[in-house]
Amino acid sequence: QVQLVESGGGLVQAGGSLRVSCVVSRGAFSSYAMAWFRQAPGKEREFVASVSWSGVRTYYTDSVKGRFTISRANDKNTLYLQMDSLKPDDTAVYYCAAGESFGSVSSRPRYWGQGTQVTVSS
């Protein structure tokens, strides 16, 4: 069973930066498209960003474009999300996910991590 473990969450002031990571084990990391999702209190989980298996293609939801950067290190089985210019509205539990293709990972990921809390104070 593929395992995804997120880390790097925490408390940061508005305007600050944070990088969350996701290590994937028991699976062929380099063959999966990867994505980040988030879920704020009282809201449904939403898509944030995705990256193709090679790292060449990326896709972002409009609210994070220009502020967040998704990347991956296939030699380390690790996915990253660099978050800059953070806003209180970015407060959420952030989940990484793995999927079969770049086209489907944003809506039908196959595997999920447990999540890491990111809190942005005003």
Coordinates of N, CA, C and O in Angstrom, one line a residue:
Q1 N 0.8 -1.2 0.0 CA 0.0 0.0 0.0 C 0.9 1.3 0.0 O 1.8 1.4 0.8
V2 N 0.6 2.1 -0.9 CA 1.4 3.4 -1.0 C 1.1 4.2 0.2 O -0.1 4.4 0.7
Q3 N 2.1 4.8 0.8 CA 2.0 5.7 2.0 C 2.5 7.1 1.6 O 3.5 7.2 1.0
L4 N 1.7 8.1 2.1 CA 2.1 9.5 1.9 C 2.1 10.1 3.2 O 1.1 10.1 4.0
V5 N 3.2 10.8 3.6 CA 3.3 11.4 4.9 C 3.8 12.9 4.7 O 4.9 13.1 4.2
E6 N 2.9 13.8 5.1 CA 3.2 15.2 5.0 C 3.9 15.7 6.3 O 3.8 15.1 7.3
S7 N 4.7 16.8 6.1 CA 5.3 17.5 7.2 C 5.6 18.9 6.8 O 5.4 19.3 5.6
G8 N 6.0 19.7 7.8 CA 6.3 21.1 7.5 C 5.3 22.1 7.8 O 5.5 23.3 7.7
G9 N 4.1 21.7 8.2 CA 3.1 22.6 8.6 C 3.4 23.4 9.9 O 4.4 23.1 10.6
G10 N 2.6 24.4 10.1 CA 2.9 25.2 11.3 C 2.2 26.5 11.3 O 1.2 26.7 10.6
L11 N 2.6 27.4 12.2 CA 2.0 28.7 12.4 C 2.9 29.8 11.8 O 4.1 29.8 12.1
V12 N 2.3 30.6 10.9 CA 3.1 31.7 10.3 C 2.2 33.0 10.2 O 1.0 32.9 10.1
Q13 N 2.9 34.1 10.2 CA 2.1 35.4 10.1 C 1.8 35.6 8.7 O 2.5 35.2 7.7
A14 N 0.7 36.4 8.5 CA 0.3 36.8 7.1 C 1.5 37.5 6.4 O 2.2 38.3 7.0
G15 N 1.7 37.2 5.2 CA 2.8 37.7 4.4 C 4.0 36.8 4.4 O 5.0 37.0 3.7
G16 N 4.0 35.8 5.3 CA 5.2 35.0 5.5 C 5.2 33.8 4.5 O 4.3 33.7 3.6
S17 N 6.1 32.9 4.7 CA 6.3 31.8 3.8 C 6.4 30.5 4.6 O 6.8 30.5 5.8
L18 N 6.1 29.4 4.0 CA 6.2 28.1 4.6 C 6.3 27.1 3.5 O 5.7 27.2 2.4
R19 N 7.1 26.0 3.7 CA 7.1 24.9 2.7 C 6.7 23.6 3.4 O 7.2 23.2 4.4
V20 N 5.7 23.0 2.8 CA 5.3 21.7 3.3 C 5.8 20.6 2.3 O 6.0 20.9 1.1
S21 N 6.1 19.4 2.9 CA 6.6 18.3 2.1 C 5.8 17.1 2.3 O 5.0 16.9 3.2
C22 N 6.0 16.2 1.3 CA 5.2 14.9 1.4 C 6.2 13.8 0.9 O 6.6 13.8 -0.3
V23 N 6.5 12.8 1.7 CA 7.3 11.7 1.3 C 6.4 10.5 1.0 O 5.5 10.2 1.8
V24 N 6.7 9.9 -0.1 CA 5.9 8.8 -0.6 C 6.7 7.5 -0.5 O 7.9 7.5 -0.9
S25 N 6.2 6.5 0.1 CA 6.9 5.2 0.2 C 6.0 4.1 -0.2 O 4.8 4.2 -0.4
R26 N 6.6 2.9 -0.4 CA 5.8 1.7 -0.9 C 5.1 1.9 -2.2 O 4.0 1.4 -2.4
G27 N 5.7 2.7 -3.1 CA 5.1 2.9 -4.4 C 6.1 3.5 -5.3 O 7.2 4.0 -4.9
A28 N 5.8 3.5 -6.6 CA 6.7 4.0 -7.6 C 6.4 5.5 -7.8 O 5.6 6.0 -8.7
F29 N 7.0 6.3 -6.9 CA 6.7 7.7 -6.8 C 6.8 8.4 -8.2 O 6.0 9.2 -8.6
S30 N 7.9 8.1 -8.9 CA 8.2 8.8 -10.1 C 7.1 8.5 -11.2 O 7.1 9.2 -12.2
S31 N 6.3 7.5 -11.0 CA 5.3 7.2 -12.0 C 3.9 7.9 -11.7 O 3.0 7.9 -12.6
Y32 N 3.8 8.5 -10.6 CA 2.5 9.1 -10.2 C 2.5 10.6 -10.5 O 3.5 11.3 -10.3
A33 N 1.4 11.1 -10.9 CA 1.1 12.6 -10.9 C 0.8 12.9 -9.4 O 0.2 12.0 -8.7
M34 N 1.2 14.0 -9.0 CA 1.0 14.4 -7.5 C 0.2 15.7 -7.4 O 0.2 16.6 -8.3
A35 N -0.4 15.9 -6.3 CA -1.2 17.1 -6.1 C -1.3 17.4 -4.6 O -1.0 16.6 -3.7
W36 N -1.6 18.7 -4.3 CA -1.9 19.2 -3.0 C -3.4 19.6 -3.0 O -3.8 20.3 -3.9
F37 N -4.0 19.3 -1.9 CA -5.4 19.7 -1.6 C -5.3 20.4 -0.2 O -4.4 20.2 0.6
R38 N -6.4 21.1 0.1 CA -6.5 21.7 1.5 C -8.0 21.7 1.9 O -8.9 21.7 1.1
Q39 N -8.1 21.7 3.2 CA -9.5 21.7 3.8 C -9.5 22.7 5.0 O -8.8 22.4 6.0
A40 N -10.2 23.8 4.8 CA -10.4 24.7 5.9 C -11.5 24.3 6.8 O -12.4 23.6 6.4
P41 N -11.5 24.8 8.1 CA -12.6 24.5 9.0 C -14.0 24.8 8.4 O -14.2 25.9 7.9
G42 N -14.9 23.8 8.4 CA -16.2 24.1 8.0 C -16.4 24.1 6.5 O -17.5 24.4 6.0
K43 N -15.3 23.8 5.7 CA -15.4 23.8 4.3 C -15.0 22.5 3.7 O -14.4 21.6 4.4
E44 N -15.4 22.3 2.5 CA -15.0 21.1 1.8 C -13.5 21.1 1.3 O -13.0 22.2 1.2
R45 N -13.0 19.9 1.2 CA -11.6 19.9 0.7 C -11.5 20.4 -0.7 O -12.4 20.1 -1.6
E46 N -10.5 21.2 -1.0 CA -10.4 21.8 -2.4 C -9.0 21.5 -2.9 O -8.0 21.4 -2.2
F47 N -8.9 21.5 -4.2 CA -7.7 21.3 -5.0 C -6.9 22.6 -4.9 O -7.4 23.7 -5.0
V48 N -5.5 22.4 -4.7 CA -4.6 23.5 -4.7 C -3.7 23.6 -5.9 O -3.6 24.6 -6.6
A49 N -3.0 22.5 -6.1 CA -2.0 22.4 -7.2 C -1.6 21.0 -7.6 O -1.8 20.1 -6.7
S50 N -1.2 20.8 -8.8 CA -0.8 19.5 -9.2 C 0.5 19.6 -10.1 O 0.8 20.6 -10.6
V51 N 1.2 18.4 -10.2 CA 2.4 18.4 -11.0 C 2.5 17.0 -11.7 O 2.1 16.0 -11.1
S52 N 3.0 17.0 -12.9 CA 3.1 15.8 -13.6 C 4.2 14.9 -13.1 O 5.0 15.4 -12.3
W53 N 4.3 13.7 -13.5 CA 5.3 12.8 -13.0 C 6.7 13.3 -13.2 O 7.6 13.1 -12.4
S54 N 6.9 14.0 -14.3 CA 8.3 14.5 -14.6 C 8.6 15.8 -14.0 O 9.7 16.3 -13.9
G55 N 7.5 16.5 -13.5 CA 7.7 17.8 -12.9 C 7.6 18.9 -13.9 O 7.6 20.1 -13.5
V56 N 7.4 18.6 -15.1 CA 7.4 19.7 -16.2 C 6.1 20.4 -16.2 O 6.1 21.7 -16.3
R57 N 5.0 19.7 -16.0 CA 3.7 20.4 -16.1 C 3.2 20.6 -14.7 O 3.3 19.8 -13.8
T58 N 2.6 21.8 -14.4 CA 2.0 22.2 -13.2 C 0.7 22.9 -13.4 O 0.5 23.4 -14.5
Y59 N -0.1 22.8 -12.4 CA -1.5 23.5 -12.5 C -1.9 24.0 -11.1 O -1.7 23.2 -10.2
Y60 N -2.4 25.2 -11.1 CA -2.8 25.8 -9.8 C -4.2 26.3 -9.8 O -4.7 26.7 -10.8
T61 N -4.9 26.2 -8.7 CA -6.1 26.9 -8.5 C -5.9 28.4 -8.5 O -4.8 28.9 -8.1
D62 N -6.8 29.2 -9.0 CA -6.6 30.6 -9.2 C -6.2 31.3 -7.9 O -5.4 32.3 -8.0
S63 N -6.7 30.9 -6.8 CA -6.5 31.7 -5.6 C -5.0 31.6 -5.1 O -4.6 32.4 -4.2
V64 N -4.2 30.7 -5.6 CA -2.8 30.5 -5.2 C -1.8 30.8 -6.3 O -0.6 30.8 -6.0
K65 N -2.3 31.1 -7.5 CA -1.4 31.4 -8.6 C -0.5 32.6 -8.3 O -1.0 33.6 -7.8
G66 N 0.8 32.4 -8.5 CA 1.7 33.5 -8.2 C 2.3 33.5 -6.8 O 3.2 34.3 -6.5
R67 N 1.6 32.7 -5.9 CA 2.1 32.7 -4.5 C 2.6 31.3 -4.1 O 3.5 31.2 -3.3
F68 N 2.0 30.3 -4.7 CA 2.4 28.9 -4.3 C 3.2 28.3 -5.5 O 2.9 28.5 -6.6
T69 N 4.1 27.4 -5.1 CA 4.9 26.7 -6.2 C 5.0 25.2 -5.8 O 5.4 24.9 -4.7
I70 N 4.5 24.3 -6.7 CA 4.5 22.9 -6.4 C 5.8 22.3 -7.2 O 6.1 22.8 -8.3
S71 N 6.5 21.4 -6.6 CA 7.6 20.8 -7.2 C 7.8 19.4 -6.6 O 7.2 19.0 -5.6
R72 N 8.7 18.7 -7.2 CA 8.9 17.3 -6.8 C 10.4 16.9 -7.0 O 11.0 17.5 -7.9
A73 N 10.9 16.0 -6.1 CA 12.2 15.5 -6.3 C 12.1 14.0 -6.4 O 11.9 13.3 -5.4
N74 N 12.1 13.5 -7.6 CA 11.9 12.0 -7.8 C 12.9 11.2 -7.1 O 12.7 10.0 -6.7
D75 N 14.2 11.7 -7.0 CA 15.2 10.9 -6.4 C 15.1 10.8 -4.9 O 15.7 10.0 -4.3
K76 N 14.2 11.7 -4.4 CA 13.9 11.6 -2.9 C 12.5 11.2 -2.6 O 12.1 11.2 -1.4
N77 N 11.8 10.8 -3.6 CA 10.3 10.4 -3.4 C 9.6 11.5 -2.6 O 8.7 11.2 -1.8
T78 N 9.8 12.7 -2.9 CA 9.3 13.8 -2.1 C 8.6 14.9 -3.0 O 9.1 15.3 -4.1
L79 N 7.4 15.3 -2.5 CA 6.7 16.4 -3.1 C 6.7 17.6 -2.2 O 6.7 17.5 -1.0
Y80 N 6.8 18.8 -2.8 CA 6.9 20.0 -2.1 C 5.8 21.0 -2.5 O 5.3 21.0 -3.6
L81 N 5.4 21.9 -1.5 CA 4.6 23.0 -1.8 C 5.2 24.2 -1.1 O 5.2 24.3 0.1
Q82 N 5.8 25.1 -1.9 CA 6.3 26.4 -1.3 C 5.2 27.4 -1.3 O 4.6 27.7 -2.4
M83 N 4.9 27.9 -0.2 CA 3.8 28.9 0.0 C 4.4 30.2 0.4 O 5.0 30.3 1.5
D84 N 4.2 31.2 -0.4 CA 4.7 32.6 -0.1 C 3.5 33.5 -0.1 O 2.4 33.2 -0.5
S85 N 3.8 34.7 0.5 CA 2.7 35.7 0.7 C 1.4 35.1 1.2 O 0.3 35.3 0.7
L86 N 1.6 34.4 2.3 CA 0.5 33.7 2.9 C -0.6 34.6 3.4 O -0.3 35.7 4.0
K87 N -1.8 34.2 3.4 CA -3.0 35.0 3.8 C -3.7 34.1 4.9 O -3.7 32.9 4.9
P88 N -4.5 34.8 5.8 CA -5.3 34.0 6.7 C -6.2 33.0 6.0 O -6.5 32.0 6.6
D89 N -6.7 33.4 4.9 CA -7.6 32.4 4.1 C -6.9 31.2 3.7 O -7.6 30.2 3.3
D90 N -5.6 31.1 3.8 CA -4.8 29.9 3.4 C -4.8 28.9 4.6 O -4.3 27.8 4.4
T91 N -5.3 29.3 5.7 CA -5.3 28.4 6.9 C -6.2 27.2 6.5 O -7.3 27.3 6.1
A92 N -5.6 26.0 6.7 CA -6.2 24.8 6.4 C -5.3 23.6 6.7 O -4.2 23.8 7.0
V93 N -5.9 22.4 6.7 CA -5.1 21.2 6.7 C -4.7 20.9 5.2 O -5.6 20.9 4.4
Y94 N -3.5 20.7 5.0 CA -3.0 20.5 3.6 C -2.7 19.0 3.4 O -1.9 18.4 4.3
Y95 N -3.2 18.4 2.4 CA -3.1 17.0 2.1 C -2.3 16.8 0.7 O -2.6 17.5 -0.2
C96 N -1.4 15.9 0.7 CA -0.9 15.5 -0.6 C -1.6 14.3 -1.1 O -2.2 13.5 -0.3
A97 N -1.6 14.1 -2.4 CA -2.3 13.0 -3.1 C -1.5 12.5 -4.3 O -0.8 13.3 -4.9
A98 N -1.7 11.3 -4.6 CA -1.1 10.7 -5.8 C -2.1 10.1 -6.7 O -3.1 9.6 -6.2
G99 N -1.9 10.3 -8.0 CA -2.9 9.8 -9.0 C -2.2 9.2 -10.2 O -1.0 9.3 -10.4
E100 N -3.1 8.6 -11.0 CA -2.6 7.9 -12.2 C -2.1 8.8 -13.3 O -1.2 8.4 -14.1
S101 N -2.7 10.0 -13.4 CA -2.3 10.8 -14.5 C -2.5 12.3 -14.1 O -3.2 12.6 -13.1
F102 N -1.8 13.2 -14.8 CA -1.8 14.6 -14.5 C -3.3 15.1 -14.8 O -3.7 16.0 -14.0
G103 N -3.9 14.5 -15.7 CA -5.3 15.0 -16.0 C -6.3 14.6 -15.0 O -7.3 15.3 -14.9
S104 N -6.1 13.6 -14.2 CA -7.1 13.1 -13.3 C -6.7 13.4 -11.8 O -7.6 13.3 -11.0
V105 N -5.5 13.7 -11.5 CA -5.1 13.7 -10.1 C -5.8 14.9 -9.4 O -6.0 14.9 -8.2
S106 N -6.2 15.9 -10.1 CA -6.8 17.1 -9.5 C -8.3 16.8 -9.1 O -8.9 17.5 -8.3
S107 N -8.9 15.7 -9.6 CA -10.2 15.4 -9.3 C -10.4 14.0 -8.8 O -11.4 13.7 -8.0
R108 N -9.5 13.1 -9.1 CA -9.7 11.6 -8.7 C -8.4 11.1 -8.3 O -7.9 10.1 -8.9
P109 N -7.8 11.6 -7.2 CA -6.5 11.0 -6.8 C -6.8 9.6 -6.2 O -7.9 9.3 -5.8
R110 N -5.7 8.8 -6.3 CA -5.9 7.4 -5.8 C -5.5 7.3 -4.4 O -6.0 6.4 -3.6
Y111 N -4.4 8.0 -3.9 CA -3.9 7.8 -2.6 C -3.8 9.2 -1.9 O -3.6 10.2 -2.6
W112 N -4.0 9.2 -0.6 CA -4.0 10.4 0.2 C -3.1 10.3 1.4 O -2.9 9.2 2.0
G113 N -2.5 11.4 1.8 CA -1.8 11.5 3.0 C -2.8 11.9 4.2 O -4.0 12.1 3.9
Q114 N -2.2 12.0 5.4 CA -3.0 12.3 6.6 C -3.2 13.8 6.8 O -4.1 14.2 7.6
G115 N -2.4 14.6 6.2 CA -2.5 16.0 6.3 C -1.6 16.7 7.3 O -1.1 16.0 8.2
T116 N -1.3 18.0 7.0 CA -0.5 18.8 7.9 C -1.2 20.1 8.1 O -1.6 20.7 7.1
Q117 N -1.3 20.6 9.3 CA -2.0 21.9 9.6 C -1.1 23.1 9.3 O 0.0 23.2 9.7
V118 N -1.7 24.0 8.5 CA -1.1 25.3 8.2 C -2.0 26.4 8.8 O -3.2 26.4 8.4
T119 N -1.5 27.2 9.7 CA -2.3 28.3 10.2 C -1.6 29.6 10.0 O -0.4 29.8 10.3
V120 N -2.3 30.6 9.4 CA -1.8 31.9 9.0 C -2.5 32.9 9.9 O -3.7 33.1 9.8
S121 N -1.7 33.6 10.7 CA -2.3 34.6 11.6 C -2.3 35.9 11.0 O -1.4 36.3 10.2
S122 N -3.3 36.8 11.3 CA -3.4 38.1 10.7 C -2.6 39.1 11.6 O -2.2 38.9 12.6

